[in-house]
Amino acid sequence: MRILVTGGAGFIGSALVRHLVSEIGAEVLNVDALTYAGNLASLKSVESAPNYQFLQADICDRARMMQEAFASFRPDIVMHLAAESHVDRSISGADDFIQTNIVGTFSLLDAARHYWDGLDARRKSAFRFLHVSTDEVYGSLGDEGLFEETTPYDPSSPYSASKAASDHLAIAWHRTYGLPVVVSNCSNNYGPFHFPEKLIPLMILNALEGKPLPVYGNGANVRDWLYVEDHARALFTIASRGRPGEKYNVGGRNERRNIDVVHRICAILDGVYSDKGPHARLITNVTDRPGHDARYAIDASKLESELGWKAQETFETGIEKTVHWYLENEWWWRPLRENVYSGERLGVFKGR
Ligand code: NAD
Ligand code: DAU
């Protein structure tokens, strides 16, 4: 099985590539532009594997790099994760989000379509293009209810609007051209190799360094957390067995308020460094995120009943593993904190 992964040097993409190379034994081509979020250090465990190749390329470069990647690698499956992923950065400036998430997805879909058109009948019907997306396309929930695959799109941020646009393009390429596309919409991921701009790794590293833990607004916003390795398994399940033209929600039934997540991290660190606690004294309420969605919660029953996937980690087991991973892997995060992003607030602007 030959799998072309885009964004494989990112957080979820690298977990997926490690899974495909080491556990599935697929032939993998990782296509990644290596933006600030791309990090080949996350792929150290597979970089010398004979079934792994890396191509540094921008997915927007359809005519040259993408068509060439398809023609030379000849994938059976495409798993498209390359994106600008951070909501706060999309608030500060949306240009790269429009380019990569919308134009880039168009570029990749079209390169895939031309390649797929030229396949023989057997390979054509087996081919799959998995477009990896987010639950944020559905907007914000009130206190009750879950996102289902049929929930209408209602994105709030430039990031989620760009992902919504890309989902529509992917489904359109199926309905119009017959390209065997499947779409996955997943909730918040966490785990090892998570870039420390996102809530969980930022809180762990700030707490370790005795810095304030900035909680947006009152901390009552709810996210539905999924351990990244559970997501990687779900993505392979959907790409290999999902039905073309269908969407699958992915989530682990782990709803938590942000403030409770931060308290949990502090409690784990108190257990390790009792002399430095209580870490919760570092919690600081800061100005809310503009357009901050109140609650996300995923109904993953279609994926569970139709394809037999189930999350293996609970939030309690996953967060414990994650905090300990950061304690043991300073070699990975220290260069990022010092040279790429040191934790300053992103995504606020005058007038809000
Ligand atoms: P990430 O920001 O960690 O990684 C993105 C990767 O894409 C990086 O390696 C980057 O170099 C690469 N990339 C960016 N622009 C590119 C371009 N123009 N061409 C080629 N490569 C490019 O993102 P992530 O958190 O791993 O998310 C991966 C995907 O999963 C995204 O599509 C995101 O929308 C989706 N998703 C993320 C989450 C989450 O909680 N992080 C949840 C659901 C869905
Ligand atoms: O739901 C899936 C989405 O989850 C993905 O599509 C995105 O790519 C991913 O970045 C993530 O988006 P969020 O905006 O939910 O993640 P983030 O880690 O930025 O924030 C999680 C919550 O924590 C959110 O309610 C905002 C809050 N927050 C975040 C940061 C960075 C804080 O309170 N303080 C912070 O410093």
mmCIF file of C-alpha atoms in Angstrom, residues 6-311:
data_model
loop_
_atom_site.group_PDB
_atom_site.id
_atom_site.type_symbol
_atom_site.label_atom_id
_atom_site.label_comp_id
_atom_site.label_asym_id
_atom_site.label_seq_id
_atom_site.Cartn_x
_atom_site.Cartn_y
_atom_site.Cartn_z
ATOM 1 C CA THR A 6 0.621 15.853 3.292
ATOM 2 C CA GLY A 7 1.607 17.738 6.454
ATOM 3 C CA GLY A 8 3.443 14.709 7.827
ATOM 4 C CA ALA A 9 5.971 16.861 9.705
ATOM 5 C CA GLY A 10 3.213 18.459 11.791
ATOM 6 C CA PHE A 11 1.685 17.269 15.057
ATOM 7 C CA ILE A 12 -1.004 14.867 13.792
ATOM 8 C CA GLY A 13 0.752 14.168 10.494
ATOM 9 C CA SER A 14 3.892 12.937 12.264
ATOM 10 C CA ALA A 15 1.849 10.644 14.554
ATOM 11 C CA LEU A 16 0.135 9.305 11.432
ATOM 12 C CA VAL A 17 3.417 8.773 9.534
ATOM 13 C CA ARG A 18 4.953 6.962 12.533
ATOM 14 C CA HIS A 19 1.854 4.723 12.681
ATOM 15 C CA LEU A 20 1.802 3.998 8.927
ATOM 16 C CA VAL A 21 5.533 3.310 8.660
ATOM 17 C CA SER A 22 6.066 1.332 11.868
ATOM 18 C CA GLU A 23 2.757 -0.430 12.521
ATOM 19 C CA ILE A 24 0.954 -0.661 9.164
ATOM 20 C CA GLY A 25 4.093 -1.188 7.073
ATOM 21 C CA ALA A 26 2.848 1.067 4.252
ATOM 22 C CA GLU A 27 5.139 2.786 1.737
ATOM 23 C CA VAL A 28 4.863 6.438 2.774
ATOM 24 C CA LEU A 29 5.725 9.673 0.952
ATOM 25 C CA ASN A 30 5.517 12.644 3.335
ATOM 26 C CA VAL A 31 4.969 15.928 1.457
ATOM 27 C CA ASP A 32 5.493 18.930 3.728
ATOM 28 C CA ALA A 33 6.580 22.545 3.195
ATOM 29 C CA LEU A 34 8.188 22.720 6.674
ATOM 30 C CA THR A 35 6.508 25.916 7.871
ATOM 31 C CA TYR A 36 7.072 27.032 11.482
ATOM 32 C CA ALA A 37 4.830 24.090 12.515
ATOM 33 C CA GLY A 38 6.673 21.425 10.522
ATOM 34 C CA ASN A 39 9.463 19.623 12.369
ATOM 35 C CA LEU A 40 11.449 16.698 11.038
ATOM 36 C CA ALA A 41 12.668 15.945 14.576
ATOM 37 C CA SER A 42 9.187 14.486 15.209
ATOM 38 C CA LEU A 43 9.995 11.812 12.606
ATOM 39 C CA LYS A 44 13.384 10.718 13.986
ATOM 40 C CA SER A 45 12.066 7.227 14.793
ATOM 41 C CA VAL A 46 11.175 6.529 11.142
ATOM 42 C CA GLU A 47 13.524 8.760 9.114
ATOM 43 C CA SER A 48 15.796 5.874 8.072
ATOM 44 C CA ALA A 49 13.053 3.313 7.468
ATOM 45 C CA PRO A 50 13.168 1.843 3.939
ATOM 46 C CA ASN A 51 9.401 2.436 3.520
ATOM 47 C CA TYR A 52 9.594 6.193 4.284
ATOM 48 C CA GLN A 53 10.400 9.096 1.927
ATOM 49 C CA PHE A 54 10.232 12.861 2.473
ATOM 50 C CA LEU A 55 9.579 15.590 -0.112
ATOM 51 C CA GLN A 56 9.804 19.238 0.913
ATOM 52 C CA ALA A 57 7.133 20.937 -1.198
ATOM 53 C CA ASP A 58 4.247 23.388 -0.976
ATOM 54 C CA ILE A 59 0.854 21.828 -1.758
ATOM 55 C CA CYS A 60 -0.122 25.055 -3.568
ATOM 56 C CA ASP A 61 2.524 24.249 -6.213
ATOM 57 C CA ARG A 62 0.210 22.108 -8.341
ATOM 58 C CA ALA A 63 1.772 22.342 -11.785
ATOM 59 C CA ARG A 64 5.290 21.417 -10.741
ATOM 60 C CA MET A 65 5.606 19.669 -7.387
ATOM 61 C CA MET A 66 2.208 18.046 -6.789
ATOM 62 C CA GLN A 67 1.725 16.575 -10.276
ATOM 63 C CA GLU A 68 5.300 15.310 -10.183
ATOM 64 C CA ALA A 69 4.800 13.773 -6.718
ATOM 65 C CA PHE A 70 1.732 11.864 -7.929
ATOM 66 C CA ALA A 71 3.386 10.748 -11.166
ATOM 67 C CA SER A 72 6.548 9.446 -9.510
ATOM 68 C CA PHE A 73 5.177 8.022 -6.226
ATOM 69 C CA ARG A 74 1.916 6.596 -7.682
ATOM 70 C CA PRO A 75 -0.134 6.480 -4.434
ATOM 71 C CA ASP A 76 -3.061 4.182 -3.656
ATOM 72 C CA ILE A 77 -4.218 6.557 -0.928
ATOM 73 C CA VAL A 78 -3.749 10.279 -0.232
ATOM 74 C CA MET A 79 -4.120 11.518 3.346
ATOM 75 C CA HIS A 80 -4.258 15.300 3.293
ATOM 76 C CA LEU A 81 -3.337 16.993 6.575
ATOM 77 C CA ALA A 82 -1.192 19.950 5.447
ATOM 78 C CA ALA A 83 -2.782 23.119 6.771
ATOM 79 C CA GLU A 84 -2.349 26.223 8.832
ATOM 80 C CA SER A 85 -3.913 24.925 12.053
ATOM 81 C CA HIS A 86 -3.770 27.554 14.800
ATOM 82 C CA VAL A 87 -6.932 29.606 15.393
ATOM 83 C CA ASP A 88 -5.134 32.506 17.138
ATOM 84 C CA ARG A 89 -2.712 32.922 14.217
ATOM 85 C CA SER A 90 -5.672 33.036 11.802
ATOM 86 C CA ILE A 91 -7.079 35.938 13.830
ATOM 87 C CA SER A 92 -3.767 37.830 13.615
ATOM 88 C CA GLY A 93 -3.608 37.280 9.834
ATOM 89 C CA ALA A 94 -5.548 34.943 7.570
ATOM 90 C CA ASP A 95 -3.479 35.065 4.347
ATOM 91 C CA ASP A 96 -1.605 31.785 4.827
ATOM 92 C CA PHE A 97 -4.834 30.081 5.935
ATOM 93 C CA ILE A 98 -6.628 31.051 2.732
ATOM 94 C CA GLN A 99 -3.627 30.014 0.634
ATOM 95 C CA THR A 100 -2.783 26.662 2.167
ATOM 96 C CA ASN A 101 -6.161 25.501 3.455
ATOM 97 C CA ILE A 102 -8.291 26.567 0.482
ATOM 98 C CA VAL A 103 -6.015 27.098 -2.533
ATOM 99 C CA GLY A 104 -3.683 24.297 -1.428
ATOM 100 C CA THR A 105 -6.538 21.830 -1.004
ATOM 101 C CA PHE A 106 -7.857 22.762 -4.439
ATOM 102 C CA SER A 107 -4.369 22.257 -5.895
ATOM 103 C CA LEU A 108 -4.010 18.825 -4.304
ATOM 104 C CA LEU A 109 -7.520 17.696 -5.272
ATOM 105 C CA ASP A 110 -6.919 18.666 -8.869
ATOM 106 C CA ALA A 111 -3.505 16.992 -9.034
ATOM 107 C CA ALA A 112 -5.130 13.876 -7.508
ATOM 108 C CA ARG A 113 -7.970 13.960 -10.025
ATOM 109 C CA HIS A 114 -5.634 14.076 -13.038
ATOM 110 C CA TYR A 115 -3.527 11.245 -11.643
ATOM 111 C CA TRP A 116 -6.646 9.177 -10.745
ATOM 112 C CA ASP A 117 -8.119 9.672 -14.248
ATOM 113 C CA GLY A 118 -5.128 7.851 -15.685
ATOM 114 C CA LEU A 119 -5.316 4.758 -13.432
ATOM 115 C CA ASP A 120 -6.595 1.379 -14.611
ATOM 116 C CA ALA A 121 -10.113 0.381 -13.485
ATOM 117 C CA ARG A 122 -8.964 -1.716 -10.502
ATOM 118 C CA ARG A 123 -6.639 0.919 -9.039
ATOM 119 C CA LYS A 124 -9.179 3.635 -9.836
ATOM 120 C CA SER A 125 -11.929 2.070 -7.762
ATOM 121 C CA ALA A 126 -9.553 1.246 -4.862
ATOM 122 C CA PHE A 127 -8.059 4.786 -4.737
ATOM 123 C CA ARG A 128 -8.981 7.039 -1.777
ATOM 124 C CA PHE A 129 -8.390 10.724 -1.015
ATOM 125 C CA LEU A 130 -8.874 11.430 2.711
ATOM 126 C CA HIS A 131 -9.367 15.101 3.491
ATOM 127 C CA VAL A 132 -8.563 15.623 7.193
ATOM 128 C CA SER A 133 -10.666 18.304 8.810
ATOM 129 C CA THR A 134 -11.922 19.628 12.099
ATOM 130 C CA ASP A 135 -15.056 19.785 14.233
ATOM 131 C CA GLU A 136 -14.650 23.587 14.262
ATOM 132 C CA VAL A 137 -16.444 23.750 10.885
ATOM 133 C CA TYR A 138 -19.704 23.082 12.787
ATOM 134 C CA GLY A 139 -19.378 26.228 14.929
ATOM 135 C CA SER A 140 -20.291 26.415 18.587
ATOM 136 C CA LEU A 141 -22.613 24.229 20.703
ATOM 137 C CA GLY A 142 -24.735 25.307 23.666
ATOM 138 C CA ASP A 143 -24.787 23.257 26.872
ATOM 139 C CA GLU A 144 -26.512 20.294 25.219
ATOM 140 C CA GLY A 145 -26.083 18.248 22.034
ATOM 141 C CA LEU A 146 -23.269 16.821 19.931
ATOM 142 C CA PHE A 147 -21.887 17.512 16.448
ATOM 143 C CA GLU A 148 -23.125 14.900 13.977
ATOM 144 C CA GLU A 149 -21.986 14.436 10.371
ATOM 145 C CA THR A 150 -25.199 16.179 9.272
ATOM 146 C CA THR A 151 -24.787 19.236 11.544
ATOM 147 C CA PRO A 152 -24.849 22.357 9.329
ATOM 148 C CA TYR A 153 -21.552 24.209 8.880
ATOM 149 C CA ASP A 154 -21.278 27.447 10.892
ATOM 150 C CA PRO A 155 -17.578 28.340 11.270
ATOM 151 C CA SER A 156 -16.520 31.242 13.532
ATOM 152 C CA SER A 157 -12.801 31.900 12.927
ATOM 153 C CA PRO A 158 -10.801 32.540 9.760
ATOM 154 C CA TYR A 159 -9.191 29.133 10.408
ATOM 155 C CA SER A 160 -12.464 27.219 10.683
ATOM 156 C CA ALA A 161 -13.970 29.100 7.731
ATOM 157 C CA SER A 162 -10.971 28.107 5.603
ATOM 158 C CA LYS A 163 -11.333 24.466 6.688
ATOM 159 C CA ALA A 164 -15.075 24.581 5.925
ATOM 160 C CA ALA A 165 -14.280 25.863 2.428
ATOM 161 C CA SER A 166 -11.793 23.043 1.910
ATOM 162 C CA ASP A 167 -14.329 20.413 3.069
ATOM 163 C CA HIS A 168 -16.805 21.710 0.498
ATOM 164 C CA LEU A 169 -14.140 21.543 -2.231
ATOM 165 C CA ALA A 170 -13.290 17.958 -1.306
ATOM 166 C CA ILE A 171 -16.914 16.795 -1.408
ATOM 167 C CA ALA A 172 -17.471 18.719 -4.668
ATOM 168 C CA TRP A 173 -14.530 16.874 -6.286
ATOM 169 C CA HIS A 174 -16.327 13.644 -5.401
ATOM 170 C CA ARG A 175 -19.777 14.701 -6.590
ATOM 171 C CA THR A 176 -18.581 16.389 -9.787
ATOM 172 C CA TYR A 177 -15.582 14.339 -10.893
ATOM 173 C CA GLY A 178 -16.179 11.051 -9.056
ATOM 174 C CA LEU A 179 -12.862 11.275 -7.158
ATOM 175 C CA PRO A 180 -13.192 8.788 -4.223
ATOM 176 C CA VAL A 181 -12.982 11.379 -1.443
ATOM 177 C CA VAL A 182 -13.706 10.796 2.261
ATOM 178 C CA VAL A 183 -13.710 13.582 4.856
ATOM 179 C CA SER A 184 -12.934 13.268 8.576
ATOM 180 C CA ASN A 185 -13.888 15.927 11.159
ATOM 181 C CA CYS A 186 -12.029 15.529 14.436
ATOM 182 C CA SER A 187 -12.099 17.224 17.821
ATOM 183 C CA ASN A 188 -9.090 18.696 19.687
ATOM 184 C CA ASN A 189 -6.029 16.472 19.657
ATOM 185 C CA TYR A 190 -3.277 16.365 22.287
ATOM 186 C CA GLY A 191 -0.236 14.210 22.985
ATOM 187 C CA PRO A 192 3.511 13.992 22.222
ATOM 188 C CA PHE A 193 5.160 16.329 19.643
ATOM 189 C CA HIS A 194 2.384 18.959 19.981
ATOM 190 C CA PHE A 195 3.681 22.405 18.962
ATOM 191 C CA PRO A 196 3.738 24.559 22.119
ATOM 192 C CA GLU A 197 1.350 27.241 20.857
ATOM 193 C CA LYS A 198 -1.689 25.044 21.606
ATOM 194 C CA LEU A 199 -3.363 25.030 25.048
ATOM 195 C CA ILE A 200 -2.021 21.791 26.543
ATOM 196 C CA PRO A 201 1.697 21.966 25.630
ATOM 197 C CA LEU A 202 1.785 25.723 26.292
ATOM 198 C CA MET A 203 0.419 25.189 29.809
ATOM 199 C CA ILE A 204 2.839 22.339 30.529
ATOM 200 C CA LEU A 205 5.912 24.307 29.435
ATOM 201 C CA ASN A 206 4.851 27.603 31.049
ATOM 202 C CA ALA A 207 4.148 25.784 34.309
ATOM 203 C CA LEU A 208 7.551 24.059 34.177
ATOM 204 C CA GLU A 209 9.220 27.444 33.706
ATOM 205 C CA GLY A 210 7.122 29.123 36.456
ATOM 206 C CA LYS A 211 5.429 31.435 33.924
ATOM 207 C CA PRO A 212 1.759 32.580 33.955
ATOM 208 C CA LEU A 213 -0.818 30.112 32.559
ATOM 209 C CA PRO A 214 -3.044 32.334 30.383
ATOM 210 C CA VAL A 215 -6.642 31.101 30.444
ATOM 211 C CA TYR A 216 -8.852 32.924 27.932
ATOM 212 C CA GLY A 217 -11.968 34.530 29.470
ATOM 213 C CA ASN A 218 -13.343 32.585 32.436
ATOM 214 C CA GLY A 219 -12.019 29.206 31.252
ATOM 215 C CA ALA A 220 -15.515 27.715 30.918
ATOM 216 C CA ASN A 221 -15.157 26.943 27.187
ATOM 217 C CA VAL A 222 -15.373 23.211 26.535
ATOM 218 C CA ARG A 223 -13.241 21.145 24.151
ATOM 219 C CA ASP A 224 -13.551 17.396 23.435
ATOM 220 C CA TRP A 225 -10.045 15.932 23.719
ATOM 221 C CA LEU A 226 -8.638 13.018 21.693
ATOM 222 C CA TYR A 227 -5.184 11.470 22.157
ATOM 223 C CA VAL A 228 -3.295 11.953 18.878
ATOM 224 C CA GLU A 229 -2.414 8.262 18.424
ATOM 225 C CA ASP A 230 -6.123 7.391 18.589
ATOM 226 C CA HIS A 231 -6.665 9.944 15.816
ATOM 227 C CA ALA A 232 -3.873 8.427 13.703
ATOM 228 C CA ARG A 233 -5.544 5.001 13.937
ATOM 229 C CA ALA A 234 -8.910 6.524 13.058
ATOM 230 C CA LEU A 235 -7.441 8.228 9.991
ATOM 231 C CA PHE A 236 -5.998 5.008 8.608
ATOM 232 C CA THR A 237 -9.287 3.213 9.304
ATOM 233 C CA ILE A 238 -11.266 5.888 7.441
ATOM 234 C CA ALA A 239 -8.811 6.147 4.534
ATOM 235 C CA SER A 240 -8.670 2.394 3.991
ATOM 236 C CA ARG A 241 -12.305 1.445 4.696
ATOM 237 C CA GLY A 242 -14.439 4.616 4.596
ATOM 238 C CA ARG A 243 -17.102 4.973 1.924
ATOM 239 C CA PRO A 244 -16.390 7.535 -0.860
ATOM 240 C CA GLY A 245 -18.435 10.719 -0.542
ATOM 241 C CA GLU A 246 -18.992 10.162 3.213
ATOM 242 C CA LYS A 247 -17.951 12.218 6.227
ATOM 243 C CA TYR A 248 -16.840 10.641 9.526
ATOM 244 C CA ASN A 249 -16.675 12.482 12.847
ATOM 245 C CA VAL A 250 -13.774 11.513 15.123
ATOM 246 C CA GLY A 251 -13.754 12.105 18.880
ATOM 247 C CA GLY A 252 -13.106 10.391 22.188
ATOM 248 C CA ARG A 253 -16.054 11.504 24.369
ATOM 249 C CA ASN A 254 -13.731 13.526 26.577
ATOM 250 C CA GLU A 255 -15.373 16.894 27.081
ATOM 251 C CA ARG A 256 -13.518 19.131 29.524
ATOM 252 C CA ARG A 257 -13.666 22.827 30.471
ATOM 253 C CA ASN A 258 -10.372 24.579 29.707
ATOM 254 C CA ILE A 259 -9.926 25.562 33.338
ATOM 255 C CA ASP A 260 -10.287 21.920 34.418
ATOM 256 C CA VAL A 261 -7.689 20.834 31.849
ATOM 257 C CA VAL A 262 -5.234 23.392 33.208
ATOM 258 C CA HIS A 263 -5.915 22.337 36.815
ATOM 259 C CA ARG A 264 -5.305 18.689 35.850
ATOM 260 C CA ILE A 265 -1.926 19.569 34.298
ATOM 261 C CA CYS A 266 -1.009 21.538 37.423
ATOM 262 C CA ALA A 267 -1.973 18.607 39.657
ATOM 263 C CA ILE A 268 0.201 16.178 37.667
ATOM 264 C CA LEU A 269 3.153 18.575 37.895
ATOM 265 C CA ASP A 270 2.548 19.049 41.640
ATOM 266 C CA GLY A 271 2.898 15.265 41.955
ATOM 267 C CA VAL A 272 6.301 15.336 40.223
ATOM 268 C CA TYR A 273 7.683 18.610 41.632
ATOM 269 C CA SER A 274 6.002 18.951 45.036
ATOM 270 C CA ASP A 275 8.603 21.567 46.078
ATOM 271 C CA LYS A 276 7.528 23.890 43.213
ATOM 272 C CA GLY A 277 3.751 23.602 43.718
ATOM 273 C CA PRO A 278 1.002 24.406 43.751
ATOM 274 C CA HIS A 279 1.368 25.158 40.026
ATOM 275 C CA ALA A 280 -2.260 26.355 39.906
ATOM 276 C CA ARG A 281 -1.109 29.629 41.498
ATOM 277 C CA LEU A 282 0.241 30.501 38.013
ATOM 278 C CA ILE A 283 -3.255 30.441 36.415
ATOM 279 C CA THR A 284 -4.091 33.906 35.044
ATOM 280 C CA ASN A 285 -7.355 34.911 33.380
ATOM 281 C CA VAL A 286 -6.628 36.960 30.252
ATOM 282 C CA THR A 287 -8.708 38.730 27.563
ATOM 283 C CA ASP A 288 -10.919 36.280 25.712
ATOM 284 C CA ARG A 289 -10.249 35.077 22.145
ATOM 285 C CA PRO A 290 -12.377 37.040 19.628
ATOM 286 C CA GLY A 291 -15.184 34.812 18.304
ATOM 287 C CA HIS A 292 -14.335 32.136 20.900
ATOM 288 C CA ASP A 293 -16.573 29.062 20.372
ATOM 289 C CA ALA A 294 -18.201 28.015 23.655
ATOM 290 C CA ARG A 295 -18.336 24.238 23.329
ATOM 291 C CA TYR A 296 -17.322 21.435 20.966
ATOM 292 C CA ALA A 297 -18.490 17.832 21.419
ATOM 293 C CA ILE A 298 -18.336 15.045 18.858
ATOM 294 C CA ASP A 299 -20.704 12.172 18.185
ATOM 295 C CA ALA A 300 -18.344 9.535 16.713
ATOM 296 C CA SER A 301 -20.916 6.733 16.612
ATOM 297 C CA LYS A 302 -20.846 6.453 12.786
ATOM 298 C CA LEU A 303 -17.098 5.752 12.824
ATOM 299 C CA GLU A 304 -17.461 3.401 15.798
ATOM 300 C CA SER A 305 -20.391 1.353 14.452
ATOM 301 C CA GLU A 306 -19.587 1.372 10.725
ATOM 302 C CA LEU A 307 -15.788 0.993 10.827
ATOM 303 C CA GLY A 308 -15.236 -0.437 14.317
ATOM 304 C CA TRP A 309 -12.841 2.287 15.589
ATOM 305 C CA LYS A 310 -12.803 3.187 19.265
ATOM 306 C CA ALA A 311 -10.550 5.542 21.242
#
